[in-house]
Tab-separated table of C-alpha atoms in Angstrom:
chain	number	residue	atom	x	y	z
R	1	UNK	CA	0.000	0.000	0.000
R	2	UNK	CA	1.386	3.364	-0.996
R	3	UNK	CA	1.181	6.648	0.841
R	4	UNK	CA	-1.676	7.649	-1.463
R	5	UNK	CA	-3.816	4.873	-0.008
R	6	UNK	CA	-6.787	6.616	1.605
R	7	UNK	CA	-8.516	3.659	3.163
R	8	UNK	CA	-9.947	0.262	2.401
R	9	UNK	CA	-13.126	-1.745	2.459
R	10	UNK	CA	-12.723	-5.200	3.990
R	11	UNK	CA	-15.672	-7.436	3.159
R	12	UNK	CA	-16.006	-10.619	5.208
R	13	UNK	CA	-18.095	-13.406	3.675
R	14	UNK	CA	-19.643	-15.054	6.713
R	15	UNK	CA	-21.416	-18.393	6.343
R	16	UNK	CA	-22.609	-21.132	8.651
R	17	UNK	CA	-25.019	-24.021	8.638
R	18	UNK	CA	-25.313	-26.559	11.454
R	19	UNK	CA	-24.617	-30.202	10.733
R	20	UNK	CA	-27.448	-31.309	8.433
R	21	UNK	CA	-25.592	-33.933	6.383
R	22	UNK	CA	-27.989	-36.763	5.476
R	23	UNK	CA	-30.628	-35.334	7.824
R	24	UNK	CA	-33.410	-36.284	5.409
R	25	UNK	CA	-36.272	-34.185	4.155
R	26	UNK	CA	-38.275	-31.529	5.950
R	27	UNK	CA	-39.308	-30.413	8.528
R	28	UNK	CA	-35.868	-30.818	10.090
R	29	UNK	CA	-33.851	-31.900	7.115
R	30	UNK	CA	-31.218	-30.734	4.687
R	31	UNK	CA	-33.193	-28.084	2.786
R	32	UNK	CA	-31.641	-25.062	4.552
R	33	UNK	CA	-28.164	-26.286	3.595
R	34	UNK	CA	-29.212	-26.817	-0.023
R	35	UNK	CA	-30.841	-23.375	-0.139
R	36	UNK	CA	-27.645	-21.761	1.121
R	37	UNK	CA	-25.595	-23.550	-1.522
R	38	UNK	CA	-27.975	-22.600	-4.341
R	39	UNK	CA	-28.926	-19.050	-3.388
R	40	UNK	CA	-25.749	-17.861	-1.633
R	41	UNK	CA	-22.572	-19.888	-1.973
R	42	UNK	CA	-22.560	-20.800	-5.674
R	43	UNK	CA	-23.640	-17.289	-6.820
R	44	UNK	CA	-20.951	-15.635	-4.677
R	45	UNK	CA	-18.308	-18.018	-5.988
R	46	UNK	CA	-19.435	-17.261	-9.539
R	47	UNK	CA	-18.900	-13.557	-8.849
R	48	UNK	CA	-15.374	-14.117	-7.539
R	49	UNK	CA	-14.353	-16.510	-10.311
R	50	UNK	CA	-15.895	-14.348	-13.056
R	51	UNK	CA	-14.050	-11.241	-11.880
R	52	UNK	CA	-10.775	-13.092	-11.546
R	53	UNK	CA	-11.102	-14.581	-15.033
R	54	UNK	CA	-11.826	-11.118	-16.466
R	55	UNK	CA	-8.516	-9.850	-15.105
R	56	UNK	CA	-9.838	-8.099	-12.003
R	57	UNK	CA	-8.448	-8.905	-8.556
R	58	UNK	CA	-11.150	-8.731	-5.900
R	59	UNK	CA	-10.025	-9.190	-2.316
R	60	UNK	CA	-12.300	-10.594	0.347
R	61	UNK	CA	-12.094	-12.464	3.648
R	62	UNK	CA	-13.847	-15.802	4.047
R	63	UNK	CA	-15.390	-16.763	7.377
R	64	UNK	CA	-17.314	-19.883	6.434
R	65	UNK	CA	-17.591	-22.047	9.535
R	66	UNK	CA	-15.459	-25.205	9.558
R	67	UNK	CA	-18.574	-27.381	9.887
R	68	UNK	CA	-20.092	-25.721	6.803
R	69	UNK	CA	-16.917	-26.370	4.802
R	70	UNK	CA	-16.858	-29.987	6.004
R	71	UNK	CA	-20.372	-30.434	4.641
R	72	UNK	CA	-19.566	-28.747	1.330
R	73	UNK	CA	-16.671	-31.178	0.899
R	74	UNK	CA	-18.818	-34.226	1.689
R	75	UNK	CA	-19.824	-36.367	-1.321
R	76	UNK	CA	-23.178	-37.210	0.295
R	77	UNK	CA	-24.041	-33.516	0.570
R	78	UNK	CA	-22.870	-32.947	-2.998
R	79	UNK	CA	-25.029	-35.772	-4.318
R	80	UNK	CA	-28.087	-34.714	-2.317
R	81	UNK	CA	-27.736	-31.118	-3.486
R	82	UNK	CA	-27.881	-32.206	-7.126
R	83	UNK	CA	-31.040	-34.221	-6.407
R	84	UNK	CA	-32.577	-31.293	-4.518
R	85	UNK	CA	-31.726	-28.853	-7.318
R	86	UNK	CA	-33.183	-31.154	-9.981
R	87	UNK	CA	-36.423	-31.375	-7.999
R	88	UNK	CA	-36.503	-27.591	-7.631
R	89	UNK	CA	-36.047	-27.190	-11.382
R	90	UNK	CA	-38.817	-29.725	-11.999
R	91	UNK	CA	-41.151	-27.558	-9.916
R	92	UNK	CA	-40.138	-24.544	-12.005
R	93	UNK	CA	-40.981	-26.448	-15.188
R	94	UNK	CA	-44.333	-27.583	-13.756
R	95	UNK	CA	-45.162	-24.032	-12.666
R	96	UNK	CA	-44.221	-22.681	-16.085
R	97	UNK	CA	-46.538	-25.134	-17.858
R	98	UNK	CA	-49.361	-24.467	-15.405
R	99	UNK	CA	-49.141	-20.685	-15.656
R	100	UNK	CA	-48.866	-20.822	-19.434
R	101	UNK	CA	-52.098	-22.864	-19.559
R	102	UNK	CA	-53.753	-20.358	-17.233
R	103	UNK	CA	-52.489	-17.467	-19.383
R	104	UNK	CA	-50.803	-15.840	-16.388
R	105	UNK	CA	-48.127	-14.082	-18.376
R	106	UNK	CA	-46.108	-12.478	-15.596
R	107	UNK	CA	-46.139	-15.621	-13.463
R	108	UNK	CA	-44.925	-17.633	-16.469
R	109	UNK	CA	-42.191	-15.040	-17.063
R	110	UNK	CA	-41.014	-15.514	-13.464
R	111	UNK	CA	-41.072	-19.304	-13.751
R	112	UNK	CA	-38.968	-19.098	-16.895
R	113	UNK	CA	-36.562	-16.729	-15.109
R	114	UNK	CA	-36.179	-19.105	-12.155
R	115	UNK	CA	-35.730	-22.042	-14.515
R	116	UNK	CA	-32.906	-20.310	-16.393
R	117	UNK	CA	-31.335	-19.091	-13.151
R	118	UNK	CA	-31.500	-22.506	-11.484
R	119	UNK	CA	-30.083	-24.312	-14.506
R	120	UNK	CA	-27.138	-21.926	-14.390
R	121	UNK	CA	-26.590	-22.636	-10.684
R	122	UNK	CA	-26.679	-26.398	-11.231
R	123	UNK	CA	-24.380	-26.119	-14.243
R	124	UNK	CA	-21.876	-24.082	-12.224
R	125	UNK	CA	-21.984	-26.600	-9.395
R	126	UNK	CA	-21.539	-29.696	-11.534
R	127	UNK	CA	-19.417	-28.470	-14.455
R	128	UNK	CA	-17.558	-25.346	-13.382
R	129	UNK	CA	-16.720	-26.578	-9.868
R	130	UNK	CA	-17.006	-30.342	-10.372
R	131	UNK	CA	-19.355	-30.481	-7.346
R	132	UNK	CA	-16.383	-29.600	-5.122
R	133	UNK	CA	-16.955	-26.054	-3.877
R	134	UNK	CA	-14.205	-26.369	-1.285
R	135	UNK	CA	-11.617	-27.092	-3.977
R	136	UNK	CA	-12.787	-23.989	-5.845
R	137	UNK	CA	-12.477	-21.909	-2.665
R	138	UNK	CA	-9.031	-23.355	-2.073
R	139	UNK	CA	-8.022	-22.115	-5.527
R	140	UNK	CA	-9.184	-18.606	-4.643
R	141	UNK	CA	-7.209	-18.753	-1.401
R	142	UNK	CA	-4.083	-19.898	-3.248
R	143	UNK	CA	-3.965	-16.846	-5.525
R	144	UNK	CA	-4.789	-14.347	-2.778
R	145	UNK	CA	-8.323	-13.484	-3.871
R	146	UNK	CA	-9.627	-14.866	-0.590
R	147	UNK	CA	-8.100	-14.611	2.877
R	148	UNK	CA	-9.513	-17.424	5.059
R	149	UNK	CA	-10.414	-16.769	8.675
R	150	UNK	CA	-10.417	-19.414	11.353
R	151	UNK	CA	-13.295	-20.005	13.725
R	152	UNK	CA	-14.965	-22.369	16.148
R	153	UNK	CA	-15.237	-25.862	14.654
R	154	UNK	CA	-19.020	-26.136	14.878
R	155	UNK	CA	-19.806	-22.436	15.325
R	156	UNK	CA	-20.119	-22.783	19.097
R	157	UNK	CA	-20.978	-19.621	21.003
R	158	UNK	CA	-17.631	-19.516	22.805
R	159	UNK	CA	-18.494	-17.148	25.706
R	160	UNK	CA	-21.036	-19.647	27.062
R	161	UNK	CA	-18.934	-22.820	26.949
R	162	UNK	CA	-18.358	-24.068	30.468
R	163	UNK	CA	-14.768	-25.279	30.201
R	164	UNK	CA	-11.671	-23.652	28.790
R	165	UNK	CA	-10.724	-27.017	27.277
R	166	UNK	CA	-13.918	-26.892	25.200
R	167	UNK	CA	-13.089	-23.397	23.943
R	168	UNK	CA	-9.579	-24.445	22.993
R	169	UNK	CA	-10.817	-27.616	21.302
R	170	UNK	CA	-13.318	-25.662	19.192
R	171	UNK	CA	-10.649	-23.187	18.097
R	172	UNK	CA	-7.956	-25.800	17.556
R	173	UNK	CA	-10.096	-28.158	15.482
R	174	UNK	CA	-11.534	-25.189	13.582
R	175	UNK	CA	-8.102	-23.857	12.650
R	176	UNK	CA	-6.817	-27.261	11.577
R	177	UNK	CA	-9.936	-27.836	9.462
R	178	UNK	CA	-9.629	-24.497	7.670
R	179	UNK	CA	-5.927	-25.124	7.048
R	180	UNK	CA	-6.550	-28.622	5.693
R	181	UNK	CA	-9.499	-27.728	3.470
R	182	UNK	CA	-8.419	-24.300	2.197
R	183	UNK	CA	-4.657	-24.792	2.129
R	184	UNK	CA	-3.719	-21.751	4.220
R	185	UNK	CA	-3.393	-21.439	7.966
R	186	UNK	CA	-5.649	-18.540	8.967
R	187	UNK	CA	-4.040	-15.519	10.568
R	188	UNK	CA	-7.326	-14.159	11.856
R	189	UNK	CA	-10.339	-15.506	13.723
R	190	UNK	CA	-14.029	-14.922	13.135
R	191	UNK	CA	-15.861	-15.299	16.453
R	192	UNK	CA	-19.315	-16.873	15.961
R	193	UNK	CA	-21.959	-14.162	16.399
R	194	UNK	CA	-19.024	-11.839	17.279
R	195	UNK	CA	-19.388	-13.333	20.762
R	196	UNK	CA	-16.565	-12.229	23.063
R	197	UNK	CA	-15.910	-12.627	26.743
R	198	UNK	CA	-13.040	-11.270	28.809
R	199	UNK	CA	-10.233	-13.822	28.807
R	200	UNK	CA	-11.078	-15.242	25.397
R	201	UNK	CA	-8.234	-13.243	23.893
R	202	UNK	CA	-5.759	-15.571	25.627
R	203	UNK	CA	-7.292	-18.632	23.938
R	204	UNK	CA	-7.211	-16.857	20.584
R	205	UNK	CA	-3.553	-15.973	20.978
R	206	UNK	CA	-2.748	-19.490	22.230
R	207	UNK	CA	-4.323	-20.792	19.034
R	208	UNK	CA	-1.938	-18.692	16.936
R	209	UNK	CA	-4.305	-15.911	15.886
R	210	UNK	CA	-2.850	-12.542	14.995
R	211	UNK	CA	-6.186	-10.724	14.931
R	212	UNK	CA	-9.928	-11.232	15.376
R	213	UNK	CA	-13.103	-9.341	14.567
R	214	UNK	CA	-15.449	-8.131	17.286
R	215	UNK	CA	-18.548	-5.996	17.644
R	216	UNK	CA	-18.278	-2.443	19.009
R	217	UNK	CA	-20.500	-3.643	21.856
R	218	UNK	CA	-17.376	-5.390	23.210
R	219	UNK	CA	-15.537	-2.098	23.711
R	220	UNK	CA	-15.501	-1.055	27.359
R	221	UNK	CA	-18.042	1.656	28.132
R	222	UNK	CA	-16.885	5.230	28.232
R	223	UNK	CA	-14.050	4.576	25.792
R	224	UNK	CA	-14.436	6.523	22.516
R	225	UNK	CA	-13.095	4.198	19.824
R	226	UNK	CA	-13.589	4.455	16.085
R	227	UNK	CA	-14.354	1.271	14.181
R	228	UNK	CA	-12.123	2.461	11.341
R	229	UNK	CA	-8.859	1.675	13.110
R	230	UNK	CA	-7.720	-1.698	14.539
R	231	UNK	CA	-6.192	-1.749	18.001
R	232	UNK	CA	-4.148	-3.959	20.233
R	233	UNK	CA	-6.042	-5.702	22.969
R	234	UNK	CA	-4.633	-5.229	26.450
R	235	UNK	CA	-1.795	-7.740	26.088
R	236	UNK	CA	-0.539	-6.055	22.895
R	237	UNK	CA	-0.057	-9.501	21.400
R	238	UNK	CA	-3.382	-9.638	19.577
R	239	UNK	CA	-5.217	-7.133	17.365
R	240	UNK	CA	-8.951	-6.498	17.195
R	241	UNK	CA	-10.903	-5.116	14.239
R	242	UNK	CA	-14.379	-3.751	14.928
R	243	UNK	CA	-17.166	-4.396	12.482
R	244	UNK	CA	-18.811	-1.336	10.929
R	245	UNK	CA	-22.315	-1.442	12.373
R	246	UNK	CA	-23.672	1.482	10.336
R	247	UNK	CA	-22.460	-0.092	7.091
R	248	UNK	CA	-24.100	-3.395	8.010
R	249	UNK	CA	-27.384	-1.666	8.804
R	250	UNK	CA	-27.170	0.187	5.498
R	251	UNK	CA	-27.239	-3.216	3.807
R	252	UNK	CA	-29.577	-5.457	5.794
R	253	UNK	CA	-31.798	-3.329	8.036
R	254	UNK	CA	-35.454	-4.032	7.100
R	255	UNK	CA	-36.376	-0.397	7.599
R	256	UNK	CA	-33.426	1.577	6.217
R	257	UNK	CA	-31.256	-1.009	4.481
R	258	UNK	CA	-31.054	-1.994	0.848
R	259	UNK	CA	-32.501	-5.454	1.465
R	260	UNK	CA	-35.886	-3.992	2.406
R	261	UNK	CA	-36.353	-2.100	-0.862
R	262	UNK	CA	-39.871	-2.619	-2.288
R	263	UNK	CA	-38.513	-3.730	-5.666
R	264	UNK	CA	-36.678	-6.702	-4.193
R	265	UNK	CA	-38.023	-10.222	-3.882
R	266	UNK	CA	-40.001	-10.751	-0.698
R	267	UNK	CA	-38.278	-12.955	1.856
R	268	UNK	CA	-39.612	-16.476	1.708
R	269	UNK	CA	-38.403	-19.369	3.801
R	270	UNK	CA	-40.158	-21.993	1.702
R	271	UNK	CA	-38.300	-21.538	-1.594
R	272	UNK	CA	-37.750	-25.269	-1.775
R	273	UNK	CA	-41.498	-25.927	-2.155
R	274	UNK	CA	-42.878	-22.691	-3.640
R	275	UNK	CA	-41.657	-20.235	-6.247
R	276	UNK	CA	-41.554	-16.711	-4.803
R	277	UNK	CA	-43.518	-14.329	-7.019
R	278	UNK	CA	-44.083	-11.233	-4.878
R	279	UNK	CA	-41.832	-8.308	-4.110
R	280	UNK	CA	-41.339	-6.598	-0.756
R	281	UNK	CA	-44.322	-4.636	0.513
R	282	UNK	CA	-44.151	-1.157	1.966
R	283	UNK	CA	-46.469	-0.534	4.889
R	284	UNK	CA	-50.107	-1.047	3.934
R	285	UNK	CA	-49.542	-0.852	0.188
R	286	UNK	CA	-50.729	-3.677	-2.041
R	287	UNK	CA	-47.980	-6.186	-2.690
R	288	UNK	CA	-47.114	-6.406	-6.374
R	289	UNK	CA	-45.539	-9.167	-8.471
R	290	UNK	CA	-41.774	-9.339	-8.522
R	291	UNK	CA	-39.843	-8.254	-11.611
R	292	UNK	CA	-36.175	-9.323	-11.615
R	293	UNK	CA	-35.247	-6.774	-14.291
R	294	UNK	CA	-36.146	-3.800	-12.100
R	295	UNK	CA	-34.842	-5.498	-8.954
R	296	UNK	CA	-31.398	-6.181	-10.393
R	297	UNK	CA	-31.193	-2.621	-11.731
R	298	UNK	CA	-31.928	-1.410	-8.197
R	299	UNK	CA	-29.199	-3.693	-6.817
R	300	UNK	CA	-26.699	-2.014	-9.132
R	301	UNK	CA	-27.816	1.417	-7.917
R	302	UNK	CA	-27.489	0.340	-4.307
R	303	UNK	CA	-23.996	-1.058	-4.893
R	304	UNK	CA	-22.805	2.226	-6.406
R	305	UNK	CA	-24.379	4.134	-3.522
R	306	UNK	CA	-22.624	1.890	-0.984
R	307	UNK	CA	-19.246	2.346	-2.678
R	308	UNK	CA	-19.721	6.119	-2.569
R	309	UNK	CA	-20.924	5.985	1.038
R	310	UNK	CA	-17.914	3.967	2.234
R	311	UNK	CA	-15.510	6.108	0.213
R	312	UNK	CA	-16.864	9.298	1.773
R	313	UNK	CA	-16.438	7.836	5.257
R	314	UNK	CA	-12.864	6.748	4.528
R	315	UNK	CA	-11.889	10.078	2.987
R	316	UNK	CA	-13.386	11.996	5.896
R	317	UNK	CA	-11.429	9.804	8.327
R	318	UNK	CA	-8.194	10.238	6.337
R	319	UNK	CA	-8.591	14.007	6.428
R	320	UNK	CA	-8.510	13.953	10.250
R	321	UNK	CA	-5.918	11.255	10.912
R	322	UNK	CA	-2.333	10.510	9.999
R	323	UNK	CA	-3.090	7.062	8.608
R	324	UNK	CA	-5.978	5.623	6.575
R	325	UNK	CA	-8.867	3.667	8.005
R	326	UNK	CA	-10.446	0.333	7.207
R	327	UNK	CA	-14.178	-0.450	7.085
R	328	UNK	CA	-14.852	-4.071	8.074
R	329	UNK	CA	-18.242	-5.264	6.820
R	330	UNK	CA	-19.449	-8.850	7.410
R	331	UNK	CA	-21.804	-10.190	4.715
R	332	UNK	CA	-23.794	-13.136	6.061
R	333	UNK	CA	-24.561	-15.867	3.512
R	334	UNK	CA	-27.906	-16.380	5.224
R	335	UNK	CA	-28.775	-12.858	4.030
R	336	UNK	CA	-26.653	-12.386	0.909
R	337	UNK	CA	-28.589	-14.369	-1.674
R	338	UNK	CA	-30.673	-16.588	0.572
R	339	UNK	CA	-32.857	-13.927	2.175
R	340	UNK	CA	-31.836	-11.092	-0.126
R	341	UNK	CA	-32.025	-12.708	-3.538
R	342	UNK	CA	-30.434	-9.763	-5.335
R	343	UNK	CA	-27.587	-9.538	-2.809
R	344	UNK	CA	-25.076	-11.353	-4.970
R	345	UNK	CA	-25.846	-9.034	-7.903
R	346	UNK	CA	-25.244	-6.136	-5.516
R	347	UNK	CA	-21.912	-7.699	-4.537
R	348	UNK	CA	-20.824	-8.113	-8.161
R	349	UNK	CA	-21.547	-4.457	-8.974
R	350	UNK	CA	-19.841	-3.326	-5.766
R	351	UNK	CA	-16.666	-5.186	-6.722
R	352	UNK	CA	-16.783	-3.895	-10.295
R	353	UNK	CA	-17.393	-0.308	-9.172
R	354	UNK	CA	-14.460	-0.276	-6.756
R	355	UNK	CA	-12.070	-2.174	-9.010
R	356	UNK	CA	-12.830	-0.061	-12.088
R	357	UNK	CA	-13.268	3.388	-10.554
R	358	UNK	CA	-10.958	2.890	-7.537
R	359	UNK	CA	-12.753	5.296	-5.190
R	360	UNK	CA	-11.228	3.262	-2.360
R	361	UNK	CA	-9.364	-0.040	-2.089
R	362	UNK	CA	-10.608	-3.561	-1.537
R	363	UNK	CA	-8.469	-5.137	1.138
R	364	UNK	CA	-8.364	-7.784	3.833
R	365	UNK	CA	-7.035	-7.388	7.375
R	366	UNK	CA	-3.618	-9.009	6.858
R	367	UNK	CA	-2.232	-6.674	4.136
R	368	UNK	CA	-3.650	-3.691	6.008
R	369	UNK	CA	-1.763	-4.763	9.144
R	370	UNK	CA	1.443	-5.249	7.177
R	371	UNK	CA	1.228	-1.608	6.108
R	372	UNK	CA	-0.197	-0.073	9.290
R	373	UNK	CA	0.560	-1.661	12.636
R	374	UNK	CA	-1.725	-0.460	15.424
R	375	UNK	CA	-0.409	2.146	17.811
R	376	UNK	CA	-3.161	2.170	20.403
R	377	UNK	CA	-4.700	-0.315	22.825
R	378	UNK	CA	-8.338	-0.944	23.654
R	379	UNK	CA	-10.004	-2.522	26.671
R	380	UNK	CA	-12.682	-5.058	25.829
R	381	UNK	CA	-15.675	-6.388	27.720
R	382	UNK	CA	-18.243	-9.109	27.081
R	383	UNK	CA	-20.313	-8.473	23.960
R	384	UNK	CA	-21.751	-9.764	20.687
R	385	UNK	CA	-23.663	-8.580	17.647
R	386	UNK	CA	-26.906	-9.790	19.228
R	387	UNK	CA	-29.816	-7.345	19.546
R	388	UNK	CA	-28.794	-6.302	23.052
R	389	UNK	CA	-25.065	-6.401	22.378
R	390	UNK	CA	-24.567	-9.102	25.018
R	391	UNK	CA	-25.019	-12.868	25.410
R	392	UNK	CA	-28.747	-12.768	26.176
R	393	UNK	CA	-29.922	-14.036	22.760
R	394	UNK	CA	-28.076	-17.333	23.390
R	395	UNK	CA	-28.721	-17.523	27.128
R	396	UNK	CA	-32.438	-17.631	27.821
R	397	UNK	CA	-34.667	-19.545	30.259
R	398	UNK	CA	-35.729	-21.722	27.330
R	399	UNK	CA	-32.122	-22.716	26.613
R	400	UNK	CA	-30.997	-23.200	30.234
R	401	UNK	CA	-31.645	-26.952	30.198
R	402	UNK	CA	-29.563	-27.399	27.052
R	403	UNK	CA	-26.773	-25.231	28.495
R	404	UNK	CA	-26.641	-27.409	31.600
R	405	UNK	CA	-26.596	-30.620	29.574
R	406	UNK	CA	-23.791	-29.399	27.319
R	407	UNK	CA	-21.745	-28.317	30.356
R	408	UNK	CA	-22.284	-31.751	31.917
R	409	UNK	CA	-21.131	-33.417	28.691
R	410	UNK	CA	-18.031	-31.201	28.562
R	411	UNK	CA	-17.081	-32.301	32.074
R	412	UNK	CA	-17.686	-35.954	31.238
R	413	UNK	CA	-15.649	-35.903	28.026
R	414	UNK	CA	-12.684	-34.111	29.611
R	415	UNK	CA	-12.768	-36.492	32.578
R	416	UNK	CA	-12.798	-39.687	30.529
R	417	UNK	CA	-10.227	-38.360	28.053
R	418	UNK	CA	-7.834	-37.743	30.926
R	419	UNK	CA	-8.652	-41.124	32.369
R	420	UNK	CA	-7.432	-42.793	29.170
R	421	UNK	CA	-4.657	-40.564	27.795
R	422	UNK	CA	-3.106	-43.326	25.684
R	423	UNK	CA	-6.189	-45.047	24.292
R	424	UNK	CA	-6.029	-46.987	21.050
R	425	UNK	CA	-8.279	-49.220	18.997
R	426	UNK	CA	-12.011	-49.175	19.776
R	427	UNK	CA	-11.535	-47.028	22.874
R	428	UNK	CA	-9.738	-44.344	20.885
R	429	UNK	CA	-12.445	-44.435	18.219
R	430	UNK	CA	-15.171	-44.058	20.852
R	431	UNK	CA	-13.368	-41.142	22.508
R	432	UNK	CA	-12.850	-39.405	19.177
R	433	UNK	CA	-16.554	-39.795	18.395
R	434	UNK	CA	-17.529	-38.531	21.852
R	435	UNK	CA	-15.601	-35.301	21.222
R	436	UNK	CA	-17.123	-35.051	17.743
R	437	UNK	CA	-20.671	-35.402	19.110
R	438	UNK	CA	-19.977	-32.891	21.881
R	439	UNK	CA	-18.802	-30.327	19.344
R	440	UNK	CA	-21.873	-30.877	17.174
R	441	UNK	CA	-24.087	-30.348	20.229
R	442	UNK	CA	-22.269	-27.081	21.051
R	443	UNK	CA	-23.386	-25.320	17.846
R	444	UNK	CA	-24.826	-21.892	18.622
R	445	UNK	CA	-27.882	-22.613	16.435
R	446	UNK	CA	-29.470	-24.962	18.947
R	447	UNK	CA	-29.463	-22.300	21.685
R	448	UNK	CA	-31.701	-20.019	19.603
R	449	UNK	CA	-34.342	-22.598	18.712
R	450	UNK	CA	-36.161	-23.314	22.018
R	451	UNK	CA	-37.432	-19.734	22.196
R	452	UNK	CA	-38.660	-19.947	18.589
R	453	UNK	CA	-40.761	-23.073	19.081
R	454	UNK	CA	-38.533	-24.971	16.648
R	455	UNK	CA	-38.628	-28.201	18.640
R	456	UNK	CA	-38.194	-30.258	15.467
R	457	UNK	CA	-34.745	-28.738	14.934
R	458	UNK	CA	-33.762	-28.386	18.610
R	459	UNK	CA	-33.928	-32.143	19.141
R	460	UNK	CA	-30.762	-32.498	17.058
R	461	UNK	CA	-28.664	-31.055	19.888
R	462	UNK	CA	-30.084	-33.624	22.297
R	463	UNK	CA	-29.466	-36.369	19.757
R	464	UNK	CA	-25.778	-35.426	19.607
R	465	UNK	CA	-25.575	-35.264	23.405
R	466	UNK	CA	-27.150	-38.711	23.706
R	467	UNK	CA	-24.608	-40.102	21.281
R	468	UNK	CA	-21.816	-38.336	23.177
R	469	UNK	CA	-22.855	-39.948	26.459
R	470	UNK	CA	-23.145	-43.344	24.747
R	471	UNK	CA	-19.656	-43.013	23.264
R	472	UNK	CA	-18.269	-42.194	26.708
R	473	UNK	CA	-19.902	-45.343	28.054
R	474	UNK	CA	-18.318	-47.420	25.320
R	475	UNK	CA	-14.924	-45.827	25.923
R	476	UNK	CA	-15.069	-46.839	29.596
R	477	UNK	CA	-15.558	-50.537	28.771
R	478	UNK	CA	-12.617	-52.890	28.611
R	479	UNK	CA	-13.948	-54.573	25.475
R	480	UNK	CA	-16.743	-53.969	22.974
R	481	UNK	CA	-19.005	-56.765	21.823
R	482	UNK	CA	-20.293	-57.111	18.285
R	483	UNK	CA	-23.381	-54.976	18.972
R	484	UNK	CA	-21.285	-52.189	20.500
R	485	UNK	CA	-18.872	-52.215	17.579
R	486	UNK	CA	-21.783	-52.035	15.134
R	487	UNK	CA	-23.242	-49.069	17.034
R	488	UNK	CA	-19.885	-47.292	17.039
R	489	UNK	CA	-19.419	-47.835	13.283
R	490	UNK	CA	-22.959	-46.627	12.529
R	491	UNK	CA	-22.566	-43.390	14.491
R	492	UNK	CA	-19.128	-42.790	12.973
R	493	UNK	CA	-20.724	-42.985	9.529
R	494	UNK	CA	-23.710	-40.765	10.376
R	495	UNK	CA	-21.696	-38.010	12.098
R	496	UNK	CA	-18.362	-37.976	10.305
R	497	UNK	CA	-16.924	-34.425	10.103
R	498	UNK	CA	-13.354	-33.648	11.197
R	499	UNK	CA	-11.875	-36.946	10.014
R	500	UNK	CA	-8.508	-36.221	11.646
R	501	UNK	CA	-9.904	-35.228	15.043
R	502	UNK	CA	-7.973	-36.640	17.997
R	503	UNK	CA	-9.756	-36.811	21.349
R	504	UNK	CA	-6.601	-35.547	23.090
R	505	UNK	CA	-7.529	-32.068	21.825
R	506	UNK	CA	-9.664	-31.680	24.974
R	507	UNK	CA	-6.632	-32.509	27.114
R	508	UNK	CA	-4.412	-29.819	25.638
R	509	UNK	CA	-2.790	-27.363	27.988
R	510	UNK	CA	-4.629	-24.040	27.826
R	511	UNK	CA	-3.462	-20.484	28.192
């Protein structure tokens, strides 16, 4: 970066989906994972690969959770996605024929649009990426287009884990998984839900992180700190970047953000069974049919506006400081494409606008830190990007029972792992699977579901805990009979992420 550098925009592609591999059909099946692949992940990858092939060099950080990447790399998930996409396309074809018979011209136009769009997504998945999205992401990491961030293995909400060993295991397995799948050891950490608690910085540093991203809610009260400048945390051995809350609201806020524009496709959670045909409503106005032509034109306008908005903020900051700032903006895959259909078109235009006009720079945290080391320190407190800025969204009366059960399982797994530090054979396999099941039960998703009456999904956490307890029982036995060995093999096949996991990860010395 030269002295003329006036600031940079650091986009962070955030993505997570709990473990839904081979979970079957609805109501608690694989559809959300398939929707994310079709509406978010493949379109975003098409943007990055298209720009790179045209000679442009976008730069973006990738904070896909390790458990999401494990599923994307799984041949069962890949096969099931193709089947799901073919069924979705068949519904488009059926809708097109039906609406043509009924002479519903606009509806037929939309069905034809979705059919063309979906065929392109499936073609990209099968032909352009050979079904292996992780390999395609690895290629982007290799040439510097993407900077991977580490994270908790199963997207556990780290501040609420009961034992430090569990925190370290989540971070350690997560970092190893990202390194193995994407080919680069991450220098930074994305904290799930931006959840931070005092003391967590020591675990991050122990795990080898150079920096992490937090929410401004984690800055100690009464301390005026701009989000445009990274700072050392108290130890001065770790750097924190603060996400730009105003920029995020400008994108996703239902009231003031781009995603709520009345021309955009109305949010629909049932895209797998129905074709969305209505656009966003405004107040009490009559909802009108969606028109992708006008919606995608609006996405281009919004992208140009955002580039100008960020540039103005960076230039204003540069005029008052002796070094340029950086705007860190997370883009959640659950929003970008999945809930905001036009979001990936917005992203493409944003990249093109910045790369062609160069009003500011696209960057990632690592090159920014190489050019501008922090000079100041900040004191952090507990916080998150939850509605209240604290841990309350993941710690409710409805989730207390699950919290207690997970804490009990953490204690049990650590105890039995230390009881058998040199296990081998069936005992080692059972201990490895116990840790695997514990991690799957720790996913932050399950803590949100009890208060939303999603009992069909919440049972998955209890299923993993039950399997964890069973694996601990098997590990304590001197010998397994044929039935026990069959049970162990079955569970290993059903829940098989993190193939190289070693149960001794929960015995590691912590900071």
